[in-house]
Short mmCIF file of C-alpha atoms in Angstrom, two decimals:
data_model
loop_
_atom_site.label_atom_id
_atom_site.label_comp_id
_atom_site.label_asym_id
_atom_site.label_seq_id
_atom_site.Cartn_x
_atom_site.Cartn_y
_atom_site.Cartn_z
CA UNK G 1 -16.72 -4.62 8.18
CA UNK G 2 -12.84 -3.48 6.88
CA UNK G 3 -11.01 -6.43 5.19
CA UNK G 4 -8.44 -5.23 7.66
CA UNK G 5 -8.41 -3.87 10.79
CA UNK G 6 -5.21 -2.44 12.98
CA UNK G 7 -4.92 -0.11 16.26
CA UNK G 8 -3.63 3.14 15.12
CA UNK G 9 -1.60 4.03 17.69
CA UNK G 10 0.86 5.60 18.18
CA UNK G 11 2.69 3.57 20.15
CA UNK G 12 5.84 5.38 21.79
CA UNK G 13 8.40 3.12 23.07
CA UNK G 14 12.19 3.45 24.58
CA UNK G 15 14.58 2.80 22.65
CA UNK G 16 15.78 -1.39 23.53
CA UNK G 17 11.93 -2.00 24.00
CA UNK G 18 9.91 -4.89 22.42
CA UNK G 19 7.08 -4.19 21.15
CA UNK G 20 4.05 -6.25 19.12
CA UNK G 21 1.84 -5.02 16.54
CA UNK G 22 -1.51 -7.02 15.85
CA UNK G 23 -3.88 -7.16 12.43
CA UNK G 24 -7.04 -8.20 12.49
CA UNK G 25 -8.28 -10.08 9.37
CA UNK G 26 -11.97 -11.10 7.73
CA UNK G 27 -11.96 -13.03 5.20
CA UNK G 28 -10.87 -16.48 6.60
CA UNK G 29 -9.85 -17.02 2.54
CA UNK G 30 -7.56 -15.40 2.79
CA UNK G 31 -4.42 -17.33 1.18
CA UNK G 32 -1.09 -14.47 2.13
CA UNK G 33 -0.08 -11.37 4.56
CA UNK G 34 2.58 -9.49 4.45
CA UNK G 35 3.84 -6.42 6.51
CA UNK G 36 5.08 -2.90 5.08
CA UNK G 37 6.93 -0.24 6.55
CA UNK G 38 6.10 3.22 5.23
CA UNK G 39 8.28 6.22 6.70
CA UNK G 40 6.52 10.04 7.13
CA UNK G 41 6.10 11.24 3.63
CA UNK G 42 7.34 7.87 1.49
CA UNK G 43 5.75 4.73 -0.23
CA UNK G 44 5.37 1.44 1.82
CA UNK G 45 7.93 -0.75 1.40
CA UNK G 46 7.86 -4.50 2.06
CA UNK G 47 9.52 -5.38 5.00
CA UNK G 48 8.45 -9.19 5.26
CA UNK G 49 5.91 -11.84 4.30
CA UNK G 50 3.84 -13.55 6.98
CA UNK G 51 4.18 -17.30 6.66
CA UNK G 52 1.84 -19.82 8.80
CA UNK G 53 4.69 -21.25 10.70
CA UNK G 54 6.03 -17.89 11.57
CA UNK G 55 8.99 -16.54 10.82
CA UNK G 56 11.76 -14.61 12.06
CA UNK G 57 14.24 -11.69 10.34
CA UNK G 58 16.99 -10.38 12.21
CA UNK G 59 14.94 -8.58 15.22
CA UNK G 60 11.32 -8.55 13.72
CA UNK G 61 8.94 -11.45 13.81
CA UNK G 62 6.02 -12.42 12.49
CA UNK G 63 3.07 -14.56 13.40
CA UNK G 64 0.05 -15.57 11.59
CA UNK G 65 -2.93 -17.44 13.56
CA UNK G 66 -5.71 -18.40 11.07
CA UNK G 67 -8.08 -19.62 13.85
CA UNK G 68 -8.25 -16.46 15.37
CA UNK G 69 -7.76 -14.34 11.90
CA UNK G 70 -4.88 -11.86 13.28
CA UNK G 71 -1.14 -11.38 11.79
CA UNK G 72 1.36 -9.97 14.53
CA UNK G 73 4.74 -8.34 14.05
CA UNK G 74 7.11 -8.35 17.00
CA UNK G 75 10.28 -6.22 17.27
CA UNK G 76 12.72 -6.62 19.54
CA UNK G 77 15.69 -4.24 20.63
CA UNK G 78 13.87 -1.09 18.75
CA UNK G 79 16.16 1.27 17.08
CA UNK G 80 15.11 4.85 16.59
CA UNK G 81 15.46 3.94 13.07
CA UNK G 82 12.58 1.69 13.40
CA UNK G 83 10.24 4.64 14.41
CA UNK G 84 7.44 4.33 10.91
CA UNK G 85 3.95 3.44 10.33
CA UNK G 86 3.62 -0.56 10.11
CA UNK G 87 0.70 -1.39 7.65
CA UNK G 88 -0.96 -4.65 7.42
CA UNK G 89 -1.65 -6.36 3.92
CA UNK G 90 -3.98 -9.22 3.18
CA UNK G 91 -3.91 -10.94 -0.17
CA UNK G 92 -7.60 -12.12 -1.05
CA UNK G 93 -7.81 -13.72 -4.53
CA UNK G 94 -4.75 -11.79 -5.81
CA UNK G 95 -6.50 -8.30 -4.30
CA UNK G 96 -4.28 -6.69 -1.65
CA UNK G 97 -5.95 -4.85 1.66
CA UNK G 98 -3.66 -3.02 3.22
CA UNK G 99 -4.69 -1.96 7.03
CA UNK G 100 -4.64 2.14 7.94
CA UNK G 101 -1.36 1.38 9.45
CA UNK G 102 -0.17 1.52 13.01
CA UNK G 103 2.47 4.17 13.53
CA UNK G 104 5.25 3.84 16.23
CA UNK G 105 7.67 6.43 17.90
CA UNK G 106 10.96 4.90 19.22
CA UNK G 107 12.05 7.41 21.70
CA UNK G 108 15.78 7.79 22.89
CA UNK S 1 17.41 -3.30 -10.46
CA UNK S 2 15.50 0.14 -11.24
CA UNK S 3 12.36 0.64 -8.91
CA UNK S 4 9.14 1.88 -10.40
CA UNK S 5 9.17 5.59 -11.94
CA UNK S 6 6.51 8.06 -11.18
CA UNK S 7 6.05 11.61 -12.38
CA UNK S 8 5.44 13.69 -11.32
CA UNK S 9 6.19 13.64 -7.83
CA UNK S 10 3.91 16.73 -6.77
CA UNK S 11 0.83 18.80 -8.41
CA UNK S 12 -1.94 21.23 -7.41
CA UNK S 13 -4.64 22.05 -9.35
CA UNK S 14 -7.89 23.85 -8.56
CA UNK S 15 -11.62 21.75 -8.22
CA UNK S 16 -12.72 20.87 -11.90
CA UNK S 17 -9.41 20.83 -13.56
CA UNK S 18 -7.93 17.51 -14.84
CA UNK S 19 -4.92 15.92 -14.23
CA UNK S 20 -2.95 12.77 -15.44
CA UNK S 21 -0.43 10.93 -13.78
CA UNK S 22 2.13 8.50 -15.24
CA UNK S 23 3.82 5.38 -14.27
CA UNK S 24 7.02 3.00 -15.53
CA UNK S 25 7.02 -0.07 -13.73
CA UNK S 26 9.59 -2.37 -12.90
CA UNK S 27 10.95 -3.75 -16.12
CA UNK S 28 9.32 -7.26 -16.76
CA UNK S 29 6.79 -6.57 -13.89
CA UNK S 30 3.17 -8.04 -15.76
CA UNK S 31 0.94 -6.86 -12.88
CA UNK S 32 0.70 -3.04 -12.76
CA UNK S 33 -0.83 -1.60 -9.69
CA UNK S 34 -2.77 2.33 -8.92
CA UNK S 35 -3.35 2.83 -5.62
CA UNK S 36 -4.81 5.71 -3.71
CA UNK S 37 -3.74 6.74 0.15
CA UNK S 38 -5.43 9.58 1.95
CA UNK S 39 -3.72 11.18 4.55
CA UNK S 40 -4.02 8.88 8.17
CA UNK S 41 -5.58 6.01 5.70
CA UNK S 42 -3.94 2.53 4.22
CA UNK S 43 -3.17 2.52 0.45
CA UNK S 44 -6.26 1.67 -1.11
CA UNK S 45 -6.72 0.23 -4.82
CA UNK S 46 -7.98 1.40 -7.29
CA UNK S 47 -7.35 -0.57 -10.84
CA UNK S 48 -4.99 -3.46 -11.28
CA UNK S 49 -3.94 -5.13 -14.78
CA UNK S 50 -1.92 -7.60 -15.48
CA UNK S 51 -0.16 -7.04 -19.36
CA UNK S 52 -2.43 -4.45 -21.25
CA UNK S 53 -5.48 -5.93 -20.08
CA UNK S 54 -7.71 -4.50 -16.57
CA UNK S 55 -8.04 -7.13 -13.89
CA UNK S 56 -9.76 -5.71 -11.30
CA UNK S 57 -11.45 -1.92 -11.03
CA UNK S 58 -13.77 -2.69 -8.80
CA UNK S 59 -13.02 0.67 -6.73
CA UNK S 60 -12.23 2.87 -9.31
CA UNK S 61 -14.24 5.70 -9.82
CA UNK S 62 -15.41 5.55 -13.23
CA UNK S 63 -17.24 8.31 -13.12
CA UNK S 64 -14.10 10.82 -13.02
CA UNK S 65 -10.89 8.49 -12.96
CA UNK S 66 -9.88 6.42 -16.17
CA UNK S 67 -6.36 4.51 -16.67
CA UNK S 68 -4.74 2.65 -19.36
CA UNK S 69 -1.78 0.50 -20.17
CA UNK S 70 -1.57 0.46 -24.02
CA UNK S 71 1.34 -1.69 -24.18
CA UNK S 72 1.84 -3.54 -21.40
CA UNK S 73 4.59 -1.28 -19.90
CA UNK S 74 4.16 1.73 -19.14
CA UNK S 75 0.61 3.24 -17.35
CA UNK S 76 -1.40 6.60 -16.87
CA UNK S 77 -4.06 7.55 -14.60
CA UNK S 78 -6.22 10.30 -15.18
CA UNK S 79 -8.84 12.29 -13.24
CA UNK S 80 -11.05 14.74 -14.92
CA UNK S 81 -12.52 16.34 -13.25
CA UNK S 82 -10.88 16.51 -9.89
CA UNK S 83 -12.71 17.12 -6.28
CA UNK S 84 -11.45 18.35 -3.47
CA UNK S 85 -11.41 14.63 -2.23
CA UNK S 86 -9.58 13.48 -4.31
CA UNK S 87 -6.38 14.78 -2.48
CA UNK S 88 -4.21 12.07 -1.80
CA UNK S 89 -1.15 10.27 -2.84
CA UNK S 90 -1.30 8.46 -6.16
CA UNK S 91 0.73 5.13 -6.01
CA UNK S 92 1.67 3.06 -8.31
CA UNK S 93 3.11 -0.26 -7.66
CA UNK S 94 4.25 -3.44 -9.58
CA UNK S 95 5.09 -7.08 -9.13
CA UNK S 96 6.39 -10.06 -11.28
CA UNK S 97 3.69 -12.21 -10.49
CA UNK S 98 0.04 -11.62 -8.81
CA UNK S 99 -0.23 -12.62 -5.36
CA UNK S 100 3.60 -11.47 -4.65
CA UNK S 101 4.53 -8.25 -2.82
CA UNK S 102 5.29 -5.74 -4.50
CA UNK S 103 6.94 -2.55 -5.29
CA UNK S 104 5.93 1.20 -4.86
CA UNK S 105 7.04 4.00 -6.89
CA UNK S 106 7.30 6.71 -4.89
CA UNK S 107 3.96 7.95 -5.60
CA UNK S 108 2.45 11.16 -6.27
CA UNK S 109 1.23 13.81 -3.98
CA UNK S 110 -2.32 15.27 -5.77
CA UNK S 111 -3.75 18.33 -3.93
CA UNK S 112 -7.02 19.56 -5.18
CA UNK S 113 -7.89 23.54 -4.23
#
């Protein structure tokens, strides 16, 4: 079983839509969680950390559900510039495991 | 602050040849990582350094891959000999402390033909 699993998508949404991605992880002892964004042919960049209480950064909201072992990312009011691949990352004892990413296409 | 620097940006080699990649992390970052990202997949950790010591190299194919960070700053990753399946982007990342989110360099895109 993979450490981290994501729906590869693509998610094709119109501008202004709300879209949500989920990611599941296999190790219940995982300590910390992140979402990274990766543009085509670019390196991954940290989008946000995910806290147990949930956290928000502008149009982006991240949630953690430890009981069900999943994390989510919600993007409100999608912009064309949000088109990218979103990588879920789980930290198990200082080893970071990346999901394969979920591709988002925001259309005009 | 300056980011993580990597070179070369691109490399094309024939199978069975050797290749080396270089990484200079963000100043003051003690932890350095090398990742391999095959097209359509997420990055996979190859090796993790804490200063100049190896913390984790469990996923490094040691028969052909080697890495070093002699002075606890710059690092090199070598493949010898390369195989077709080594075609990937090799990403270097660094962090101030283990366990924190880290910063990636722009990567080296390797094509083995």
